[in-house]
XYZ file of C-alpha atoms in Angstrom:
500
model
C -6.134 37.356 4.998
C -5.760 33.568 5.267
C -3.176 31.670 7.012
C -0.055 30.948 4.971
C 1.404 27.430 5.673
C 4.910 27.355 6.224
C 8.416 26.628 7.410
C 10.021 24.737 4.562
C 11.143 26.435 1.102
C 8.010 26.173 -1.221
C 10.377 24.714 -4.315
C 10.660 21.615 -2.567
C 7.786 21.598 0.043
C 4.872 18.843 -1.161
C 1.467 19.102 -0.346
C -0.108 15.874 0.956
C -4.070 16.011 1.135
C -5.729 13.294 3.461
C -3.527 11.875 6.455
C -4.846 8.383 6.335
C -2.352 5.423 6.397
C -1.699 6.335 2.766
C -1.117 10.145 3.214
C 0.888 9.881 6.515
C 3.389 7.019 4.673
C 3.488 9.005 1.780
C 4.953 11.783 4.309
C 7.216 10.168 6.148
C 8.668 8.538 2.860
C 9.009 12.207 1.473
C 10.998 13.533 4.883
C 13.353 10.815 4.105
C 14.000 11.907 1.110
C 14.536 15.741 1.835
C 11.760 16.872 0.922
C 9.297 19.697 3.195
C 5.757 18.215 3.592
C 2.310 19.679 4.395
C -0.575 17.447 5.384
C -3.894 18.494 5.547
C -6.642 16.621 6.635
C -10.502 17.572 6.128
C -10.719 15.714 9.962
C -10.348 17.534 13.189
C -8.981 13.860 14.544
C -8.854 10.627 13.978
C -12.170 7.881 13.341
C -10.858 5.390 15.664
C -12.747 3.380 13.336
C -10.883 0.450 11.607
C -12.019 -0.016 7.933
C -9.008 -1.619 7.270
C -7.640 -4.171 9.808
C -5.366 -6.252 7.535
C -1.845 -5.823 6.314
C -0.510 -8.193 3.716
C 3.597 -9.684 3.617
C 4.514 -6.853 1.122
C 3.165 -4.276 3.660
C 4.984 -5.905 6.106
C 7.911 -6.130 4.272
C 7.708 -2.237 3.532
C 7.460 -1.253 7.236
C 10.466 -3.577 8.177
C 12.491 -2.037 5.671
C 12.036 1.375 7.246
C 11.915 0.041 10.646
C 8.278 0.428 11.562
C 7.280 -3.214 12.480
C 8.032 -3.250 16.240
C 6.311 0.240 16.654
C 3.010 -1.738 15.397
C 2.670 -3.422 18.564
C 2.694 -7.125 19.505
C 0.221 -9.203 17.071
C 0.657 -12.573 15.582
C -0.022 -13.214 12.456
C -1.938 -15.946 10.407
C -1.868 -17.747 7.663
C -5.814 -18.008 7.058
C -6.473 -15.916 3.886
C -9.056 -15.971 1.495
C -9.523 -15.176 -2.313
C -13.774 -14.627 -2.849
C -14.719 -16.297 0.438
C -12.692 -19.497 -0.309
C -9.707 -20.715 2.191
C -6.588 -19.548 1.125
C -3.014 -20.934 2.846
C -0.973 -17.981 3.312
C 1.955 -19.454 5.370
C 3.527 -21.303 2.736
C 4.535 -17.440 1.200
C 8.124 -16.636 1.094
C 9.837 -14.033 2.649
C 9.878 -13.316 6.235
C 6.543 -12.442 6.562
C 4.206 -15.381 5.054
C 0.697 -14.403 5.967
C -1.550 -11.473 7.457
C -1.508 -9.059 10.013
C -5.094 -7.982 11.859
C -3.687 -4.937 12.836
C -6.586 -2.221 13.142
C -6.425 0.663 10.597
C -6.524 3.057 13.377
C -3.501 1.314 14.927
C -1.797 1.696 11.513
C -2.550 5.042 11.152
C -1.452 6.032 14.522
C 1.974 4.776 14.010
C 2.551 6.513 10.797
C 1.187 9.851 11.968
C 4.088 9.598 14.799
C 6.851 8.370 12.642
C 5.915 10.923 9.740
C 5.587 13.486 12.336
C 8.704 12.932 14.014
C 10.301 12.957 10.740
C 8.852 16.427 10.375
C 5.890 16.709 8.320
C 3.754 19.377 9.209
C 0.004 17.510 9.806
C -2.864 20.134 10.043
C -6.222 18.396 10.548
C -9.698 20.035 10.339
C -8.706 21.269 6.557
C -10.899 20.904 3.866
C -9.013 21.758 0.555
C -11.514 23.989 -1.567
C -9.404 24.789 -4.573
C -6.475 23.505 -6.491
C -4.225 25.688 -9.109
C -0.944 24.111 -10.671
C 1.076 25.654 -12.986
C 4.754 25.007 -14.546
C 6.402 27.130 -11.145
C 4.687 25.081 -8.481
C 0.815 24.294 -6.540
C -1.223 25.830 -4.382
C -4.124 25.087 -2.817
C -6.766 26.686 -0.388
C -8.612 25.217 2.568
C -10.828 25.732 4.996
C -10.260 25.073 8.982
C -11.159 26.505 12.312
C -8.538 29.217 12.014
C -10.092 30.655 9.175
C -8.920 30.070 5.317
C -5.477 28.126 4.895
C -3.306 28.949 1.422
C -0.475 26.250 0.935
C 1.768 25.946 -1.852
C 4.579 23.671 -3.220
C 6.635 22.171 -5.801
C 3.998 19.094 -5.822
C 0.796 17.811 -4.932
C -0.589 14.493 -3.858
C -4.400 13.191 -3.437
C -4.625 10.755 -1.456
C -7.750 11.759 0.102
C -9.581 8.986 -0.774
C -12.340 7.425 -3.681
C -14.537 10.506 -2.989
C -11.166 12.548 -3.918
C -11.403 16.274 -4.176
C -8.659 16.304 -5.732
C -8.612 14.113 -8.370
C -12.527 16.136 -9.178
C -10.178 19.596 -8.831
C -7.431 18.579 -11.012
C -10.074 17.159 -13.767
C -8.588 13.538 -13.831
C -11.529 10.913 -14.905
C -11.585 7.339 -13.925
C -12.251 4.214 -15.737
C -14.456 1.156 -14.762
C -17.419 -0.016 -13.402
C -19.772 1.134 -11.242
C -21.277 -0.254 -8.152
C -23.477 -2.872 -8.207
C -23.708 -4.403 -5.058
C -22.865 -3.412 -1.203
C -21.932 -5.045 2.032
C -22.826 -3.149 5.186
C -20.068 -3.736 8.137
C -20.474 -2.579 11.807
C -18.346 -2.939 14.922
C -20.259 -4.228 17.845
C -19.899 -4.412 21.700
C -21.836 -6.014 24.351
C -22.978 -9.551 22.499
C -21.950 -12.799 21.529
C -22.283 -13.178 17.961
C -21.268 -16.686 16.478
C -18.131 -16.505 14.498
C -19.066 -17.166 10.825
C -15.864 -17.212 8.171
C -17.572 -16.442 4.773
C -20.734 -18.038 5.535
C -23.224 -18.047 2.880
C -26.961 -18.865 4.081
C -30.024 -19.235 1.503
C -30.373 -15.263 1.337
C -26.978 -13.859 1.649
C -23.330 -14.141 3.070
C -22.857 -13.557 6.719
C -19.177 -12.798 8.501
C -18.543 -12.067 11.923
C -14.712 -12.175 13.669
C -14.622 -11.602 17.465
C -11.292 -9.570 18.249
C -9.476 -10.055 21.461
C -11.146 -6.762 23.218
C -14.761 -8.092 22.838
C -16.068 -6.223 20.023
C -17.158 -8.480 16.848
C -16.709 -7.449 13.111
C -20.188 -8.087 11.221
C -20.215 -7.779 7.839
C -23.242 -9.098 5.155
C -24.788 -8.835 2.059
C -27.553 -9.933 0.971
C -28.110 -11.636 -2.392
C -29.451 -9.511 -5.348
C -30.239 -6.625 -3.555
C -28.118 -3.779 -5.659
C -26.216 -1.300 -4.030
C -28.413 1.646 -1.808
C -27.868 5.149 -3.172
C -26.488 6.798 0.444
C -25.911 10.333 1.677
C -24.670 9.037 4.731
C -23.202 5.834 6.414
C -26.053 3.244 7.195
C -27.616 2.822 10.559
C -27.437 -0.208 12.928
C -30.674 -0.814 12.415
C -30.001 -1.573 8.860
C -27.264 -3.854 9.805
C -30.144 -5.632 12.279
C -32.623 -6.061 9.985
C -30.263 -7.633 7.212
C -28.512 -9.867 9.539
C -31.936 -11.455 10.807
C -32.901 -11.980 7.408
C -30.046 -13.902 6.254
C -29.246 -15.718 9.606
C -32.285 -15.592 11.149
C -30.544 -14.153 14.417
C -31.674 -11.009 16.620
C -27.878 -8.816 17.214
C -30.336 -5.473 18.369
C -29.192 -6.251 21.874
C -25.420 -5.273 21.110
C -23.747 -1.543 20.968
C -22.714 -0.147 17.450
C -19.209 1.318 17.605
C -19.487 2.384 14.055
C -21.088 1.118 10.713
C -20.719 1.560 7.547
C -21.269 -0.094 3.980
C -18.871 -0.128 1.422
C -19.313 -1.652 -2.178
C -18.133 -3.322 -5.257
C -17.185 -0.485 -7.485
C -13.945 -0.920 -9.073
C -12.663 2.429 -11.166
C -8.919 3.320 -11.636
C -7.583 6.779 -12.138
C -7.115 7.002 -15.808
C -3.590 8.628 -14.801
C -1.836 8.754 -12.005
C -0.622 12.084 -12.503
C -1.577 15.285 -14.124
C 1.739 17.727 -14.322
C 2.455 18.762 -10.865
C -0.403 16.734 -9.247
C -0.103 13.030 -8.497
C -2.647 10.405 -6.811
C -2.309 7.785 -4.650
C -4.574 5.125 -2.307
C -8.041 5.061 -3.168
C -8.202 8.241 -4.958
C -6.301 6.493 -7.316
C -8.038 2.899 -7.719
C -11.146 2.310 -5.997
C -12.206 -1.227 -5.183
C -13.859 -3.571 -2.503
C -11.519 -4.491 0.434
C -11.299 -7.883 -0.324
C -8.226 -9.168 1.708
C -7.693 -5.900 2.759
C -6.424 -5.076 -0.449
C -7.113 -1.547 -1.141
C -5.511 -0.578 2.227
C -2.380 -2.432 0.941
C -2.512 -1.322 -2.672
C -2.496 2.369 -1.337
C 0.571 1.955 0.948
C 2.648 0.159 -1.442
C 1.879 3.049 -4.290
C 3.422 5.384 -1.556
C 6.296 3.585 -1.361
C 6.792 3.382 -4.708
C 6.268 7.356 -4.726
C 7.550 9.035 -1.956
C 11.831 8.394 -2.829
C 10.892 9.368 -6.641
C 9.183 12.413 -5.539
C 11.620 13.629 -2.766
C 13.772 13.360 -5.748
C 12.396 15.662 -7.612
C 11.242 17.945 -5.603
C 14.531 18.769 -4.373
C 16.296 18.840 -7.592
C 18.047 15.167 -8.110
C 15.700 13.440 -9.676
C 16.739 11.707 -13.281
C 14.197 12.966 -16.408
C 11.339 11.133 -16.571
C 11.862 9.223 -13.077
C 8.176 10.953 -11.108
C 6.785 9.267 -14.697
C 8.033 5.929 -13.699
C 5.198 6.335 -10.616
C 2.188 5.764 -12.983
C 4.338 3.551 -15.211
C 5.039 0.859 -12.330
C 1.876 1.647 -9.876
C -0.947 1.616 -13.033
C -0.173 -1.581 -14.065
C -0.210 -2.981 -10.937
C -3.606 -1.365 -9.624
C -5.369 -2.955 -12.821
C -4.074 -6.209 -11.882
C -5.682 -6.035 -8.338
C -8.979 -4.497 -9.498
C -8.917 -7.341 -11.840
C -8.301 -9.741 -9.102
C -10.563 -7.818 -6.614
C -13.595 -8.116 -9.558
C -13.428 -11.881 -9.471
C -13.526 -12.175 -5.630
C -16.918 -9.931 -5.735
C -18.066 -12.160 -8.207
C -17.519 -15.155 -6.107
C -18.012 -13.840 -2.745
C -20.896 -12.016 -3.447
C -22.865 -13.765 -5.806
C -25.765 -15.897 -5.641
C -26.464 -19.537 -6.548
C -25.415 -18.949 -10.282
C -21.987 -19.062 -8.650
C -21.836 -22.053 -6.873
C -20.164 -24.302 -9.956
C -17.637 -21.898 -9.779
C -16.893 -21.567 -6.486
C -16.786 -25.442 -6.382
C -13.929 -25.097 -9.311
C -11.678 -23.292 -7.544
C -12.311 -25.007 -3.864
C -10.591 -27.730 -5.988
C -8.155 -26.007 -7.659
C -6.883 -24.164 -4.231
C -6.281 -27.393 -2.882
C -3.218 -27.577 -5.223
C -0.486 -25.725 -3.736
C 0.688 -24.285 -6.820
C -2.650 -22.838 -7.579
C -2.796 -21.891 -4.042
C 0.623 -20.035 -3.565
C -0.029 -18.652 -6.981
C -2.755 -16.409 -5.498
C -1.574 -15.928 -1.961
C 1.390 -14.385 -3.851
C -0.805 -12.231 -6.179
C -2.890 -11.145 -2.375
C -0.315 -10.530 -0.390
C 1.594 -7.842 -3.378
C 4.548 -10.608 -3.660
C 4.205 -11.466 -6.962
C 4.880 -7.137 -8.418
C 7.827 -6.989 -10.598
C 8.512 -3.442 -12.696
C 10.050 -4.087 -15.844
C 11.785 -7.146 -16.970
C 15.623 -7.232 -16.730
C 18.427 -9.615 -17.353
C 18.626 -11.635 -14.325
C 15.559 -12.529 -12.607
C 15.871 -10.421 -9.522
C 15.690 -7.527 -11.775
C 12.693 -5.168 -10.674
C 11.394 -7.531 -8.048
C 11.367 -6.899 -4.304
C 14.323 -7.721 -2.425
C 13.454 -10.504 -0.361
C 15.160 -10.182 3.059
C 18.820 -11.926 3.217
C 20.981 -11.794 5.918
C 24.655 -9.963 5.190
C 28.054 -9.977 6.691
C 30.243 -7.009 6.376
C 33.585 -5.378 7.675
C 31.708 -3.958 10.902
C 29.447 -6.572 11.355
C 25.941 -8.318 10.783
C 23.196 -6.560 8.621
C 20.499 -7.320 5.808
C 19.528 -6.219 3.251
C 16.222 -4.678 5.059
C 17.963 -2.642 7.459
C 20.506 -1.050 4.743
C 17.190 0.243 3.374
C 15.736 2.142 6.642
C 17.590 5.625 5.675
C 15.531 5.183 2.376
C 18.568 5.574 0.052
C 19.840 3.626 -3.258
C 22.017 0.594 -2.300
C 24.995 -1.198 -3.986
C 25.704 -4.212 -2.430
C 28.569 -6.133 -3.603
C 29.092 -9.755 -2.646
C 32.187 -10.365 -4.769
C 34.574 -10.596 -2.384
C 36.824 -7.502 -3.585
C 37.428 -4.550 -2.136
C 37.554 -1.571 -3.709
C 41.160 -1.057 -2.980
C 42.322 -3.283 -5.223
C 42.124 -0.405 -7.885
C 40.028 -2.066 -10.749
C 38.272 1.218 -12.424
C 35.219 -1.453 -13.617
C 34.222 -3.013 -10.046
C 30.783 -2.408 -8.972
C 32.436 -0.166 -5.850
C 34.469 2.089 -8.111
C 31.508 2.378 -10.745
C 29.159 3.706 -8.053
C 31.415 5.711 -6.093
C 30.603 8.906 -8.087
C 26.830 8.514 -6.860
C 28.088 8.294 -3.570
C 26.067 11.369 -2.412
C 22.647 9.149 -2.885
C 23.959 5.273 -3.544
C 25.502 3.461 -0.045
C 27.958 0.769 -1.411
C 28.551 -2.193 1.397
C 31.001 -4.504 0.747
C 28.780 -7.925 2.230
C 29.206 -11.665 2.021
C 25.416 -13.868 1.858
C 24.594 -16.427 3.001
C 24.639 -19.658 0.951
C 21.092 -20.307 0.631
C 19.192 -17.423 -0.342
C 17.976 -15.023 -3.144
C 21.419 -13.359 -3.328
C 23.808 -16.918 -3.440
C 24.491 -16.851 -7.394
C 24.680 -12.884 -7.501
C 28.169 -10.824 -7.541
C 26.358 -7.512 -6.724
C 23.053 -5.745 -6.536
C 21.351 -2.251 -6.699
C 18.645 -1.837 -4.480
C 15.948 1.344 -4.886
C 14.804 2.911 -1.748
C 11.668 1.172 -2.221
C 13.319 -2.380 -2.003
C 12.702 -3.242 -5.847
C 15.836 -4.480 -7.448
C 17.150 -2.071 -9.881
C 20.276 -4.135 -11.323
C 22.292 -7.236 -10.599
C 25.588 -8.643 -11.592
C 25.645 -11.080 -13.912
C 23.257 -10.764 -16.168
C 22.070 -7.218 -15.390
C 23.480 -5.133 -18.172
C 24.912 -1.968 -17.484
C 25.639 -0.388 -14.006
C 26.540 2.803 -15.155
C 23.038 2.858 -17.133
C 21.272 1.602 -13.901
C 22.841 4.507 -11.689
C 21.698 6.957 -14.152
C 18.452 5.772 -14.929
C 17.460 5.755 -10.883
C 19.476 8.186 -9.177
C 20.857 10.796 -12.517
C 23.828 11.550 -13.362
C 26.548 12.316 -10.628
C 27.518 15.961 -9.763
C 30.120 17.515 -11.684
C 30.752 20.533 -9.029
């Protein structure tokens, strides 16, 4: 008989496959929000390879807001970005986090697995999920590990195993886009200097290599024209030797491979981002090259989106149609960054066709409008859901410092227990007894809405605003003036308030 997974009530357990950064934030978003979680990785343990070693401001933002930054570890960040190869100036971004973070993927990962675990989510590695039924009562899924066969069911499912993802195949959902047409291989290397080169491009190809502070260099190249290799496996470093002599001309056999790979310029999107009672996230959602670490960022930021809407309704609060709002908001957005990610390829990787082009937009990135324009759109600053009456509405909530009764706050840490906020900045309190205050609206919703009575500061985001209702996820949901209707707002976000 196989192994049952258990120790949380099916109706509102979720099943998470793939504990990459994705899957592990998706899990620790959902134990905030109530809900039982079971993660199963195909895995026995963790790469230790870093695919990913870049976190954008939103990111950053995201982590802050559930109080995650410090557990990253010391790094400093910088301000050199790029959009196709071409210098980008990231530190003029706004927010409290203008630039990037070279954080390894496996340091990343490592942090979420503990804060997701200590939250409670149940993590099982070495599972490889073999089949997939849904129906209107709940999932279940089977897998295969070292114990013998693994059954798990839930209330929900969620792929985010990935752009080979099984589970997008199991639960039939197509994708939509382009193929691959072109590759870069990328290796981590020990034991050699290799020159640093930023985006160069030589006669036959593009050539990078960044030198981290533990010795080991990042290589990555492609080499003009030549299409993208059909693969049933990762590369080998000889590959990566013989390219990188051909477009630099220089000899790197000498040095130790700590892993290779190639990735490629594919860009496909999910055609939905759910199907019933399964949902997608990270690359088994959108698949796209890792320009400006983009797909890493793209996949955590769809998990915070997610996780609060899906706590929601797994455990019975949600409003109708809120889990819909998840493809609603997060398709959208994933178009616009394949769409960005398409003309970086075309830049970065093409050959001397492109070179008018590339000389275009050195010139147009030296205007900083142009050039905070797409920092913004790189970093995730510039994602707004919906369009509102005041323009806060359905942006992020940019950090602003907050004085209450009981002391100093901000709006980022009244977001770490990952519930709705209601700040109001009007100056009254709620004992004053007016039935149509933003405190005495809300305080039906208390059960899921935090009201704090703040004062701003004068400069800021919030100076010209009498109140605001903040998501878990940090998007504004309403504002006062200008907002429309709070009651509507509550509703919409967090349903109606209990009756019992």
């Amino acid at each position: 008989m196989p192994e049952t997974a258990s120790g949380t009530d099916p109706d509102t357990r979720v099943i998470v496959v793939g504990a990459g950064p994705v899957g592990l934030m998706l899990a620790g978003e959902l134990r905030l929000g109530g809900a039982g979680v079971v993660v199963l990785e195909r895995l026995p343990e963790p790469t230790g390879e870093s695919r990913a070693s870049q976190l954008n401001s939103r990111t950053m933002e995201v982590l802050d807001q559930r109080g995650l930054v410090e557990a990253l570890g010391g790094t400093e960040p910088t301000g050199r970005g790029h959009f196709g190869g071409l210098a980008l100036d990231a530190s003029r971004l706004p927010g409290r986090y203008p630039g990037y973070w070279k954080i390894p993927q496996f340091r990343t990962e490592a942090m979420l697995e503990a804060w997701a675990a200590g939250l409670g989510a149940d993590i099982r590695r070495g599972q490889e999920v073999r089949t997939l039924a849904a129906g209107a009562g709940g999932v279940e899924v089977t897998a295969d590990g070292p114990g013998g066969p693994l059954r798990a069911s839930g209330s929900y499912l969620v792929g985010c195993d990935g752009a080979d993802s099984t589970v997008r195949r199991l639960a039939g959902i197509g994708t939509r886009g382009t193929p691959a047409s072109r590759e870069l291989l990328r290796a981590d290397v020990a034991g050699l200097e290799i020159p640093d080169r930023r985006f160069e491009r030589f006669a036959n190809g593009l050539a990078i290599a960044a030198r981290r502070g533990d010795g080991v260099t990042r290589v990555m190249l492609h080499e003009f024209g030549r299409p993208a290799a059909r693969r049933a496996g990762p590369p080998g470093f000889a590959d990566v030797v013989s390219g990188w002599a051909r477009i630099t001309g220089e000899d790197i056999a000498a040095g130790t491979p700590i892993w290779v790979d190639a990735f490629d310029d594919a860009s496909l999107q999910a055609a939905r981002y759910r199907e019933g009672r399964v949902l997608l996230a990270g690359d088994a959602a959108h698949v796209q090259l890792p320009a400006g670490g983009q797909a890493l960022n793209l996949g955590l930021q769809d998990a915070a989106n997610l996780g609060w809407k899906l706590a929601a309704q797994a455990c019975g609060r949600a409003p109708a149609g809120l889990l819909d709002t998840y493809h609603d908001e997060r398709h959208p957005v994933g178009e616009q960054v394949l769409a960005n990610v398409r003309a970086q390829a075309h830049l970065l990787l093409g050959g001397r066709e492109v070179e008018p082009m590339r000389a275009v937009m050195r010139e147009m990135l030296a205007l900083p409008e142009c050039n905070d324009r797409l920092a913004a759109m790189v970093g995730g600053l510039d994602v707004r859901y919906g369009d509102g009456g005041h323009p806060l509405d359905g942006t992020r909530m940019p950090h602003c410092e907050l004085m209450t009764g009981s002391g100093r706050t901000s709006t980022t840490r009244l977001l770490r227990p990952a519930r709705g906020v209601l700040v109001d900045l009007s100056g009254e309190d709620a004992s004053t007894g007016d039935p149509e205050s933003p405190q005495a609206i809300a305080a039906p919703w208390g059960d899921r809405v935090r009201v704090v009575l703040a004062k701003a500061a004068s400069e800021g985001p919030l100076r010209d605003v009498d109140a605001v209702l903040l998501r878990p996820d940090g998007h504004v949901a309403w504002t006062a003036p200008g907002g429309g209707d709070l009651r509507g707002a509550l509703n919409r976000w967090f349903a109606p308030p209990s009756t019992t």
